[in-house]
Short mmCIF file of C-alpha atoms and ligand atoms in Angstrom, two decimals:
data_model
loop_
_atom_site.label_atom_id
_atom_site.label_comp_id
_atom_site.label_asym_id
_atom_site.label_seq_id
_atom_site.Cartn_x
_atom_site.Cartn_y
_atom_site.Cartn_z
CA MET A 12 4.21 12.80 -1.72
CA LYS A 13 2.44 12.21 1.55
CA TYR A 14 -1.19 11.07 1.47
CA THR A 15 -3.41 11.19 4.54
CA THR A 16 -7.07 10.71 5.34
CA VAL A 17 -8.96 13.06 7.63
CA ILE A 18 -12.37 12.36 9.09
CA SER A 19 -14.37 15.51 8.72
CA LYS A 20 -17.90 16.59 9.43
CA ASP A 21 -17.30 20.26 8.95
CA LEU A 22 -15.44 21.52 5.88
CA ALA A 23 -15.37 25.08 7.25
CA SER A 24 -12.97 24.05 10.01
CA ILE A 25 -10.41 22.38 7.72
CA ILE A 26 -7.06 24.15 7.84
CA THR A 27 -5.49 23.80 4.41
CA ASP A 28 -3.65 25.67 1.67
CA TYR A 29 -6.26 24.65 -0.85
CA LEU A 30 -9.57 22.89 -0.40
CA ILE A 31 -10.54 21.04 -3.58
CA LEU A 32 -14.30 20.72 -3.77
CA PRO A 33 -15.74 18.54 -6.55
CA MET A 34 -19.41 19.43 -6.95
CA TYR A 35 -22.34 18.20 -8.97
CA GLU A 36 -24.83 20.45 -10.68
CA LYS A 37 -27.53 21.29 -8.11
CA ASP A 38 -25.39 19.69 -5.43
CA ASP A 39 -27.24 18.85 -2.24
CA GLN A 40 -24.47 17.15 -0.26
CA SER A 41 -25.01 18.24 3.33
CA MET A 42 -21.35 19.01 3.96
CA ILE A 43 -21.24 21.38 1.02
CA ILE A 44 -24.45 23.09 2.08
CA SER A 45 -23.09 23.74 5.56
CA LEU A 46 -19.76 24.92 4.16
CA ASP A 47 -21.66 27.39 2.03
CA LYS A 48 -23.49 28.63 5.11
CA ALA A 49 -20.11 29.39 6.71
CA LEU A 50 -19.14 31.22 3.51
CA GLY A 51 -22.24 33.37 3.75
CA GLY A 52 -23.93 31.69 0.80
CA GLN A 53 -21.17 32.57 -1.68
CA ILE A 54 -21.37 29.27 -3.57
CA ASN A 55 -25.11 29.54 -3.88
CA SER A 56 -24.97 33.05 -5.29
CA LEU A 57 -22.20 32.11 -7.73
CA ASN A 58 -24.49 29.36 -8.86
CA LYS A 59 -27.42 31.73 -9.32
CA GLN A 60 -25.30 34.21 -11.28
CA GLY A 61 -24.10 31.36 -13.50
CA ASP A 62 -20.45 31.83 -12.52
CA PHE A 63 -20.22 28.31 -11.22
CA THR A 64 -23.02 25.86 -11.83
CA GLY A 65 -21.14 22.58 -11.40
CA LYS A 66 -20.87 22.12 -15.16
CA HIS A 67 -18.51 19.27 -15.95
CA ASN A 68 -14.84 20.30 -16.13
CA SER A 69 -15.46 23.87 -15.00
CA VAL A 70 -13.38 25.27 -12.14
CA LEU A 71 -13.60 28.41 -10.04
CA PRO A 72 -11.08 29.45 -7.38
CA LEU A 73 -12.40 31.25 -4.30
CA LEU A 74 -9.76 33.42 -2.62
CA ASN A 75 -9.71 35.86 0.32
CA LEU A 76 -12.16 33.76 2.26
CA ASN A 77 -14.06 34.67 5.41
CA GLY A 78 -15.81 32.28 7.74
CA VAL A 79 -13.71 29.22 6.89
CA LYS A 80 -10.23 28.05 7.85
CA ALA A 81 -9.11 27.08 4.35
CA ALA A 82 -6.84 29.61 2.64
CA ARG A 83 -8.39 28.92 -0.76
CA ILE A 84 -11.17 26.81 -2.20
CA LEU A 85 -11.37 25.41 -5.72
CA LEU A 86 -14.86 24.57 -6.94
CA VAL A 87 -14.68 21.73 -9.47
CA GLY A 88 -17.65 20.81 -11.67
CA LEU A 89 -18.60 17.14 -11.92
CA GLY A 90 -21.63 17.81 -14.12
CA ALA A 91 -25.12 16.44 -13.64
CA LYS A 92 -25.49 13.60 -11.15
CA LYS A 93 -27.46 11.57 -13.68
CA GLU A 94 -24.65 11.73 -16.24
CA PHE A 95 -21.80 11.12 -13.83
CA ASN A 96 -19.28 8.41 -14.65
CA HIS A 97 -15.73 7.43 -13.90
CA THR A 98 -14.20 8.98 -17.03
CA LYS A 99 -15.85 12.31 -16.18
CA TYR A 100 -14.62 12.15 -12.62
CA LYS A 101 -11.03 11.59 -13.73
CA ALA A 102 -11.21 14.41 -16.27
CA ALA A 103 -12.57 16.82 -13.63
CA ILE A 104 -9.75 15.99 -11.22
CA ALA A 105 -7.20 16.49 -14.01
CA THR A 106 -8.72 19.91 -14.75
CA ALA A 107 -8.60 20.82 -11.07
CA MET A 108 -4.94 19.86 -10.80
CA LYS A 109 -4.14 21.91 -13.90
CA ALA A 110 -5.93 24.91 -12.42
CA ILE A 111 -3.72 24.96 -9.34
CA SER A 112 -0.50 23.86 -10.99
CA GLN A 113 0.92 27.38 -11.38
CA GLU A 114 0.58 28.19 -7.71
CA ASN A 115 3.04 27.55 -4.97
CA ILE A 116 0.75 25.30 -2.95
CA LYS A 117 2.28 22.77 -0.55
CA GLN A 118 -0.70 21.04 0.94
CA ILE A 119 -4.11 20.36 -0.52
CA SER A 120 -7.24 18.85 0.99
CA PHE A 121 -9.50 16.88 -1.21
CA PHE A 122 -13.17 16.54 -0.47
CA ALA A 123 -14.18 13.02 -1.51
CA PRO A 124 -17.69 13.46 -2.92
CA GLU A 125 -20.57 11.07 -2.60
CA CYS A 126 -20.49 8.90 -5.68
CA ALA A 127 -23.48 9.44 -7.92
CA ASP A 128 -22.88 6.28 -9.95
CA THR A 129 -23.56 3.10 -8.01
CA THR A 130 -21.35 1.06 -10.35
CA ILE A 131 -18.27 2.92 -9.08
CA SER A 132 -17.07 2.24 -5.57
CA PHE A 133 -16.01 5.01 -3.25
CA SER A 134 -12.54 3.49 -3.05
CA SER A 135 -12.08 3.61 -6.81
CA LEU A 136 -12.89 7.33 -6.74
CA ILE A 137 -10.13 7.83 -4.17
CA ASN A 138 -7.84 5.62 -6.20
CA SER A 139 -8.54 7.61 -9.34
CA SER A 140 -8.03 10.89 -7.53
CA ILE A 141 -4.57 9.77 -6.50
CA GLU A 142 -3.87 8.51 -9.98
CA MET A 143 -4.81 11.86 -11.56
CA ILE A 144 -2.79 13.77 -8.98
CA GLY A 145 0.11 11.47 -9.83
CA HIS A 146 -0.22 12.33 -13.52
CA ALA A 147 -0.40 16.06 -12.73
CA VAL A 148 2.72 16.22 -10.59
CA TYR A 149 4.83 13.77 -12.63
CA ARG A 150 7.90 15.27 -14.32
CA PHE A 151 10.61 13.53 -16.31
CA THR A 152 13.68 15.71 -15.89
CA GLU A 153 16.49 13.19 -16.01
CA PHE A 154 18.08 14.66 -19.11
CA LYS A 155 17.52 18.38 -18.42
CA SER A 156 20.77 20.05 -17.43
CA THR A 157 18.91 22.68 -15.43
CA LYS A 158 16.19 20.89 -13.54
CA PRO A 159 12.82 22.64 -13.65
CA LYS A 160 11.25 23.18 -10.25
CA PRO A 161 9.34 20.11 -9.13
CA ASN A 162 5.67 20.52 -8.36
CA SER A 163 5.26 22.27 -5.01
CA ILE A 164 2.58 19.94 -3.62
CA THR A 165 3.98 17.59 -0.99
CA GLU A 166 0.94 16.60 1.00
CA ILE A 167 -2.58 15.55 0.08
CA SER A 168 -5.33 14.95 2.60
CA PHE A 169 -8.59 13.23 1.72
CA LEU A 170 -11.55 14.48 3.69
CA VAL A 171 -13.94 11.63 4.29
CA HIS A 172 -16.94 10.74 6.38
CA LYS A 173 -16.31 8.47 9.36
CA ASP A 174 -18.36 5.65 7.78
CA THR A 175 -16.09 5.53 4.76
CA HIS A 176 -12.85 6.19 6.60
CA ALA A 177 -11.66 2.57 6.81
CA GLU A 178 -12.30 2.08 3.10
CA ALA A 179 -10.56 5.35 2.28
CA LEU A 180 -7.51 4.42 4.31
CA ILE A 181 -6.98 1.26 2.27
CA ALA A 182 -7.72 3.04 -0.99
CA VAL A 183 -5.17 5.74 -0.24
CA LYS A 184 -2.50 3.17 0.51
CA GLN A 185 -3.29 1.28 -2.69
CA GLY A 186 -3.41 4.48 -4.72
CA ALA A 187 -0.02 5.55 -3.45
CA ALA A 188 1.48 2.16 -4.34
CA LEU A 189 -0.14 2.30 -7.75
CA THR A 190 1.35 5.73 -8.37
CA LEU A 191 4.82 4.45 -7.51
CA GLY A 192 4.36 1.68 -10.07
CA MET A 193 3.00 4.03 -12.71
CA ASN A 194 5.85 6.47 -12.19
CA LEU A 195 8.34 3.65 -12.77
CA THR A 196 6.52 2.72 -15.98
CA LYS A 197 6.63 6.33 -17.17
CA ASP A 198 10.30 6.80 -16.26
CA LEU A 199 11.30 3.66 -18.16
CA GLY A 200 9.15 4.54 -21.16
CA ASN A 201 10.29 8.16 -21.38
CA CYS A 202 13.97 7.33 -21.07
CA ALA A 203 16.03 7.82 -24.23
CA PRO A 204 16.60 4.64 -26.25
CA ASN A 205 20.39 4.98 -26.22
CA ILE A 206 20.18 4.63 -22.44
CA MET A 207 17.16 2.37 -22.06
CA ASN A 208 18.56 -0.55 -24.04
CA PRO A 209 17.88 -4.23 -23.19
CA GLU A 210 20.78 -4.34 -20.78
CA ASN A 211 19.59 -1.33 -18.81
CA LEU A 212 16.00 -2.52 -18.87
CA ALA A 213 17.30 -5.72 -17.25
CA LYS A 214 19.23 -3.60 -14.74
CA ALA A 215 16.03 -1.75 -13.88
CA ALA A 216 14.38 -5.11 -13.19
CA GLU A 217 17.29 -6.13 -10.96
CA ILE A 218 17.05 -2.87 -9.01
CA LEU A 219 13.32 -3.47 -8.56
CA ALA A 220 14.05 -6.93 -7.17
CA LYS A 221 16.70 -5.51 -4.86
CA ASP A 222 14.27 -2.92 -3.52
CA HIS A 223 11.59 -5.57 -2.97
CA PRO A 224 13.18 -8.78 -1.65
CA LYS A 225 10.02 -10.79 -2.36
CA ILE A 226 10.69 -10.33 -6.08
CA LYS A 227 13.15 -12.78 -7.59
CA CYS A 228 14.90 -11.76 -10.77
CA GLU A 229 16.65 -13.84 -13.37
CA ILE A 230 18.18 -12.51 -16.58
CA LEU A 231 18.78 -14.91 -19.46
CA ASP A 232 21.41 -13.96 -22.03
CA ARG A 233 21.76 -14.81 -25.72
CA GLY A 234 23.52 -18.12 -25.04
CA GLN A 235 20.82 -19.32 -22.67
CA MET A 236 18.08 -18.29 -25.08
CA LYS A 237 19.85 -20.08 -27.88
CA LYS A 238 19.93 -23.27 -25.82
CA LEU A 239 16.20 -22.94 -25.23
CA GLY A 240 15.69 -22.69 -28.99
CA MET A 241 14.36 -19.13 -29.09
CA GLY A 242 15.28 -18.69 -32.75
CA SER A 243 12.48 -16.24 -33.41
CA LEU A 244 13.36 -13.84 -30.59
CA LEU A 245 17.06 -13.96 -31.42
CA ALA A 246 16.42 -13.21 -35.08
CA VAL A 247 15.00 -9.82 -34.09
CA ALA A 248 18.00 -9.05 -31.90
CA GLN A 249 20.66 -10.10 -34.42
CA GLY A 250 20.84 -6.80 -36.30
CA SER A 251 21.62 -4.77 -33.20
CA GLU A 252 24.82 -4.11 -31.30
CA GLN A 253 22.76 -4.37 -28.12
CA LYS A 254 22.64 -7.80 -26.53
CA PRO A 255 19.17 -9.31 -26.06
CA LYS A 256 17.93 -10.18 -22.57
CA LEU A 257 15.08 -12.29 -21.30
CA ILE A 258 13.98 -10.78 -17.99
CA VAL A 259 12.12 -13.11 -15.64
CA LEU A 260 10.63 -11.88 -12.37
CA GLU A 261 8.81 -14.02 -9.85
CA PHE A 262 6.62 -12.64 -7.09
CA MET A 263 5.26 -15.68 -5.28
CA ASN A 264 3.43 -14.03 -2.43
CA GLY A 265 0.21 -16.05 -2.64
CA LYS A 266 -0.63 -19.59 -1.58
CA SER A 267 2.11 -21.97 -2.66
CA LYS A 268 -0.35 -24.27 -4.41
CA ASP A 269 -1.84 -21.49 -6.55
CA LYS A 270 -0.64 -21.40 -10.12
CA PRO A 271 0.79 -18.02 -11.10
CA ILE A 272 -0.55 -15.38 -13.41
CA VAL A 273 2.13 -14.73 -16.04
CA LEU A 274 2.52 -11.26 -17.54
CA VAL A 275 4.50 -11.07 -20.77
CA GLY A 276 5.65 -7.57 -21.76
CA LYS A 277 7.00 -6.56 -25.17
CA GLY A 278 10.40 -4.98 -24.58
CA VAL A 279 11.62 -3.64 -27.92
CA THR A 280 13.77 -0.79 -26.62
CA PHE A 281 13.85 0.78 -30.07
CA ASP A 282 11.92 -0.33 -33.14
CA SER A 283 13.50 1.06 -36.31
CA GLY A 284 11.62 -1.57 -38.30
CA GLY A 285 14.88 -3.35 -39.12
CA ILE A 286 15.53 -3.98 -42.83
CA SER A 287 11.83 -3.17 -43.40
CA LEU A 288 12.82 0.28 -42.15
CA LYS A 289 10.15 2.62 -40.85
CA PRO A 290 9.72 6.11 -42.33
CA GLY A 291 11.72 8.77 -40.48
CA GLU A 292 8.94 10.98 -39.26
CA GLY A 293 8.11 10.33 -35.62
CA MET A 294 10.52 7.42 -35.44
CA ASP A 295 11.76 8.71 -32.08
CA GLU A 296 8.48 7.49 -30.63
CA MET A 297 9.56 3.93 -31.23
CA LYS A 298 11.53 4.22 -27.99
CA TYR A 299 8.10 3.54 -26.47
CA ASP A 300 8.04 0.08 -28.01
CA MET A 301 9.08 -1.27 -24.61
CA CYS A 302 6.02 0.11 -22.85
CA GLY A 303 4.53 -3.37 -22.46
CA ALA A 304 7.66 -4.35 -20.55
CA ALA A 305 7.61 -1.08 -18.61
CA SER A 306 3.99 -1.64 -17.61
CA VAL A 307 4.80 -5.13 -16.32
CA LEU A 308 7.66 -3.72 -14.22
CA GLY A 309 5.33 -0.99 -12.94
CA VAL A 310 2.77 -3.61 -11.97
CA PHE A 311 5.44 -5.49 -10.03
CA LYS A 312 6.49 -2.30 -8.26
CA ALA A 313 2.86 -1.66 -7.29
CA ILE A 314 1.93 -5.16 -6.13
CA ALA A 315 5.18 -5.59 -4.20
CA THR A 316 4.60 -2.25 -2.46
CA MET A 317 1.04 -3.33 -1.64
CA ASP A 318 2.35 -6.73 -0.52
CA LEU A 319 -0.48 -8.25 -2.54
CA LYS A 320 -1.11 -11.91 -1.76
CA ALA A 321 -0.72 -13.26 -5.27
CA ASN A 322 1.59 -15.38 -7.39
CA VAL A 323 2.72 -13.44 -10.44
CA VAL A 324 5.51 -14.04 -12.94
CA ALA A 325 6.85 -11.52 -15.45
CA ILE A 326 8.52 -12.56 -18.68
CA ILE A 327 10.04 -9.73 -20.66
CA PRO A 328 11.82 -10.33 -23.96
CA ALA A 329 14.07 -7.28 -24.35
CA VAL A 330 15.68 -6.55 -27.73
CA GLU A 331 16.48 -3.71 -30.09
CA ASN A 332 15.22 -3.94 -33.69
CA MET A 333 17.89 -2.47 -36.02
CA PRO A 334 18.93 -2.75 -39.66
CA SER A 335 22.53 -3.84 -40.27
CA GLY A 336 24.60 -6.36 -42.17
CA SER A 337 23.72 -8.96 -39.59
CA ALA A 338 20.02 -8.12 -39.40
CA ALA A 339 17.28 -10.56 -40.31
CA ARG A 340 16.06 -10.20 -43.92
CA PRO A 341 12.54 -10.39 -45.31
CA GLY A 342 12.35 -14.00 -46.46
CA ASP A 343 14.39 -15.42 -43.61
CA ILE A 344 12.91 -18.51 -42.00
CA VAL A 345 13.42 -19.05 -38.28
CA THR A 346 12.46 -21.79 -35.84
CA SER A 347 10.66 -20.69 -32.70
CA MET A 348 11.05 -22.35 -29.30
CA SER A 349 7.73 -24.13 -29.91
CA GLY A 350 9.25 -25.83 -32.97
CA GLN A 351 6.96 -23.97 -35.37
CA THR A 352 8.81 -22.28 -38.24
CA ILE A 353 8.17 -18.69 -39.27
CA GLU A 354 8.88 -16.90 -42.52
CA ILE A 355 9.78 -13.30 -41.70
CA LEU A 356 8.09 -11.38 -44.51
CA ASN A 357 8.43 -8.05 -42.72
CA THR A 358 11.12 -7.36 -40.14
CA ASP A 359 8.96 -4.57 -38.71
CA ALA A 360 6.48 -7.14 -37.41
CA GLU A 361 9.06 -7.96 -34.73
CA GLY A 362 6.91 -7.78 -31.62
CA ARG A 363 5.15 -11.04 -32.32
CA LEU A 364 8.51 -12.68 -33.11
CA ILE A 365 9.84 -12.02 -29.63
CA LEU A 366 6.52 -12.56 -27.84
CA CYS A 367 5.96 -16.00 -29.35
CA ASP A 368 9.09 -17.39 -27.71
CA ALA A 369 8.23 -15.71 -24.42
CA LEU A 370 4.75 -17.29 -24.59
CA THR A 371 6.29 -20.72 -25.07
CA TYR A 372 8.69 -20.08 -22.20
CA ALA A 373 5.65 -19.26 -20.01
CA GLU A 374 4.46 -22.89 -20.30
CA LYS A 375 7.01 -23.95 -17.72
CA TYR A 376 4.98 -22.21 -15.02
CA SER A 377 1.72 -24.06 -15.90
CA PRO A 378 0.07 -20.67 -15.52
CA LYS A 379 -3.44 -19.97 -14.34
CA ALA A 380 -3.53 -17.37 -17.10
CA VAL A 381 -1.10 -15.50 -19.32
CA VAL A 382 -1.63 -11.89 -20.32
CA ASP A 383 0.74 -10.33 -22.82
CA ILE A 384 0.99 -6.56 -23.10
CA ALA A 385 2.47 -5.11 -26.26
CA THR A 386 2.64 -2.01 -28.43
CA LEU A 387 2.03 -4.46 -31.23
CA THR A 388 0.30 -2.80 -34.17
CA GLY A 389 -0.32 0.62 -35.66
CA ALA A 390 -3.61 -0.87 -36.87
CA ILE A 391 -5.04 -0.89 -33.34
CA ILE A 392 -4.75 2.91 -33.32
CA VAL A 393 -6.76 3.04 -36.54
CA ALA A 394 -9.38 0.76 -34.97
CA LEU A 395 -9.68 2.09 -31.43
CA GLY A 396 -7.83 5.41 -31.32
CA ASN A 397 -6.18 6.35 -28.05
CA THR A 398 -9.07 5.52 -25.74
CA CYS A 399 -9.12 1.74 -25.37
CA SER A 400 -6.45 -0.91 -25.51
CA GLY A 401 -7.27 -3.80 -27.85
CA LEU A 402 -8.15 -7.06 -26.10
CA PHE A 403 -7.90 -10.52 -27.66
CA SER A 404 -8.34 -13.81 -25.82
CA ASN A 405 -8.81 -17.55 -26.20
CA ASP A 406 -10.84 -17.64 -22.99
CA GLN A 407 -14.00 -15.55 -22.69
CA SER A 408 -14.16 -15.62 -18.89
CA LEU A 409 -10.63 -14.22 -18.74
CA ALA A 410 -11.56 -11.56 -21.30
CA ASP A 411 -14.68 -10.64 -19.32
CA ILE A 412 -12.69 -10.09 -16.14
CA LEU A 413 -10.23 -7.85 -17.98
CA ILE A 414 -13.08 -5.84 -19.50
CA SER A 415 -14.67 -5.38 -16.11
CA CYS A 416 -11.34 -4.40 -14.48
CA GLY A 417 -10.89 -1.87 -17.28
CA GLN A 418 -14.27 -0.34 -16.50
CA LYS A 419 -13.58 -0.23 -12.79
CA THR A 420 -10.24 1.57 -13.23
CA ASP A 421 -11.33 3.53 -16.30
CA ASP A 422 -8.30 1.96 -18.02
CA LYS A 423 -10.54 0.72 -20.76
CA VAL A 424 -10.13 -2.22 -23.14
CA TRP A 425 -12.24 -3.29 -26.11
CA GLN A 426 -12.37 -6.86 -27.32
CA LEU A 427 -11.71 -7.83 -30.94
CA PRO A 428 -12.22 -11.28 -32.43
CA ILE A 429 -9.64 -13.92 -33.25
CA PHE A 430 -11.94 -16.18 -35.27
CA ASP A 431 -10.21 -19.08 -37.02
CA ASP A 432 -11.37 -17.51 -40.31
CA TYR A 433 -8.46 -15.10 -40.00
CA GLN A 434 -5.77 -17.74 -39.54
CA PRO A 435 -5.21 -18.55 -43.25
CA LEU A 436 -4.04 -14.94 -43.77
CA LEU A 437 -0.83 -16.06 -42.05
CA ASP A 438 -0.19 -18.90 -44.53
CA SER A 439 3.35 -19.11 -45.91
CA ASN A 440 4.45 -21.01 -49.00
CA PHE A 441 7.71 -21.95 -47.32
CA ALA A 442 7.31 -22.16 -43.54
CA ASP A 443 4.60 -23.07 -41.01
CA MET A 444 3.43 -19.47 -41.03
CA ALA A 445 4.35 -15.95 -42.11
CA ASN A 446 4.84 -13.17 -39.59
CA ILE A 447 2.36 -10.82 -41.30
CA GLY A 448 -1.17 -11.23 -42.59
CA GLY A 449 -1.55 -8.22 -44.87
CA ARG A 450 -3.09 -4.81 -44.23
CA ALA A 451 -6.67 -5.88 -43.53
CA GLY A 452 -7.33 -6.65 -39.87
CA GLY A 453 -3.70 -6.06 -38.98
CA SER A 454 -4.22 -6.16 -35.21
CA ILE A 455 -6.31 -9.30 -35.47
CA THR A 456 -3.83 -11.25 -37.58
CA ALA A 457 -1.07 -10.20 -35.16
CA ALA A 458 -3.15 -11.61 -32.29
CA CYS A 459 -3.92 -14.74 -34.34
CA PHE A 460 -0.19 -15.24 -34.78
CA LEU A 461 0.33 -15.06 -31.00
CA SER A 462 -2.59 -17.41 -30.33
CA ARG A 463 -0.68 -20.19 -32.08
CA PHE A 464 1.85 -20.07 -29.25
CA ALA A 465 -0.67 -19.77 -26.42
CA LYS A 466 -2.66 -22.96 -26.76
CA LYS A 467 -1.73 -24.50 -23.43
CA TYR A 468 -3.34 -21.97 -21.04
CA PRO A 469 -5.99 -19.27 -20.84
CA TRP A 470 -4.43 -16.33 -22.62
CA ALA A 471 -5.22 -12.71 -23.31
CA HIS A 472 -3.35 -10.16 -25.39
CA LEU A 473 -3.52 -6.39 -24.85
CA ASP A 474 -2.47 -4.27 -27.81
CA ILE A 475 -1.50 -0.97 -26.17
CA ALA A 476 0.00 0.83 -29.19
CA GLY A 477 -2.72 3.51 -28.94
CA THR A 478 -2.83 3.89 -25.17
CA ALA A 479 0.70 3.51 -23.77
CA TRP A 480 1.89 6.97 -24.71
CA LYS A 481 0.72 10.37 -25.91
CA SER A 482 2.15 12.09 -28.98
CA GLY A 483 2.30 15.81 -29.70
CA LYS A 484 2.94 18.57 -27.21
CA GLU A 485 2.32 16.39 -24.18
CA LYS A 486 4.45 13.56 -25.54
CA GLY A 487 5.08 10.98 -22.86
CA ALA A 488 4.34 7.57 -21.43
CA THR A 489 0.88 7.22 -19.85
CA ALA A 490 1.56 4.15 -17.67
CA ARG A 491 -1.42 2.37 -19.17
CA PRO A 492 -2.46 -0.38 -18.53
CA VAL A 493 -0.84 -0.58 -15.08
CA SER A 494 -4.00 0.21 -13.11
CA LEU A 495 -6.03 -2.29 -15.14
CA LEU A 496 -3.48 -5.04 -14.51
CA VAL A 497 -3.13 -4.35 -10.79
CA GLU A 498 -6.91 -4.54 -10.47
CA PHE A 499 -6.89 -7.74 -12.50
CA ILE A 500 -4.28 -9.39 -10.28
CA THR A 501 -6.11 -8.28 -7.14
CA ARG A 502 -9.29 -9.86 -8.40
CA TYR A 503 -8.10 -12.91 -10.32
CA ALA A 504 -5.35 -14.28 -8.07
N1 BES B 55 5.91 -1.22 -32.69
C1 BES B 55 5.16 -1.31 -33.88
C2 BES B 55 3.69 -0.98 -33.68
C3 BES B 55 3.39 0.48 -33.51
C4 BES B 55 3.26 1.30 -34.62
C5 BES B 55 3.16 1.01 -32.28
C6 BES B 55 2.94 2.63 -34.48
C7 BES B 55 2.84 2.33 -32.13
C8 BES B 55 2.73 3.15 -33.23
C9 BES B 55 5.22 -2.74 -34.44
O1 BES B 55 6.41 -3.41 -34.21
C10 BES B 55 5.08 -2.61 -35.92
O2 BES B 55 5.93 -2.04 -36.52
N2 BES B 55 3.98 -3.14 -36.46
C11 BES B 55 3.73 -3.06 -37.86
C12 BES B 55 3.22 -4.39 -38.31
C13 BES B 55 3.16 -4.54 -39.80
C14 BES B 55 4.56 -4.54 -40.36
C15 BES B 55 2.45 -5.83 -40.12
C16 BES B 55 2.69 -1.96 -38.08
O3 BES B 55 1.78 -1.82 -37.24
O4 BES B 55 2.82 -1.21 -39.02
MN1 MN B 56 7.85 -2.95 -35.71
ZN1 ZN B 57 7.44 -2.83 -32.55
#
């Protein structure tokens, strides 16, 4: 996909296959008014007749045009200016892309509207436009023997005012890089679990490092992890025929004295539950249990493409959770790298068992902050649905930045508490702690478990079980929270 920016004063003179025109209710943007003049007042009369009033998420194609150079125009409703927000903007762009998806359009021109919400920057509107276009044209066809036709759109031009052109140029570049990262995240997440096993996830990381020489990649195998004392991580892997890997990426592109941000991504390439086997229905979706890892790799793809001046480390514990004669049993006690012992009461609470050793491993970088990203609990879906990722942190200023980055990118997070009151729920009669805390507050006790391994640095945990993929007819990885994390690194590093 090619993205360009075009300085335009006069929409009527734009030569394009399709002019996409996001409009508010009672829109008074001067460029739209003069375009309508060229159209002989068509938009105004459609408005009066009630055919297109700018109502949010409404679209109307205008074909067979006279007086303008565009072959087609799509009117897209943004709703009332007063009620405008980022979520609405993104939804409107998604609707617009759906409306033109059946047509054989090669090039589209996007009018970048004045932003009616002062809390959203113009560049984040451009960014979001590119993101939504990216979602609309994305296809995962790797395993289709006859490949469906790819989306016909190959070029997108953003029409901007000369005052905002410089800003738009940067935003377009960033948006394109972000899309590359998000596409990688989706591809990895959507891949079948017999292919996307720990070994191939590690290979994907190595390919990423090869494509971007500033990324260094190191893969630790079972023997090396054993030497480090990662007894908790290895216990999860021991039931599977697939060898565990610890993937470590370093992107040290900032000042050499700056401590790195460490991203830890849960990489369970398939979560059967182990001996605490999950019910069969929908179990295929547990291939997505490596979406934390996939999002970290997507972030690296994006920031390396942007050549972002930041120091960032990725630590990805990659394992498969399977039941077998060699699998960990409920009741097993393991020793983590931190020295703390854990009684495994449920082998399906495996995410925290691999993350805890990765969190301890992160100490060696004396990080500025550690953020782990994990499809950790079904309970977070009960709490927050599919709209926000769950946020937990031992450092409120870190949490606040993540919340604000989530608002800016519309990749929203919602904070939940990790009060000490919850910690006794993890008490074990036989070890330092149990790996589950009972049904009540399941996401919180999972986070409390992790917090015991994250005492040496500012730490935040994102539970993305509800946001990383969609179920149902549109089943697929969403690439959340890649945009949130890229924004976070841009701001925090
Ligand atoms: N990978 C799952 C969490 C999950 C469940 C993500 C459903 C998306 C949809 C995790 O490993 C898990 O199984 N968690 C258990 C924890 C329980 C055993 C304490 C859960 O949420 O049921
Ligand atoms: Mn599980
Ligand atoms: Zn899991």
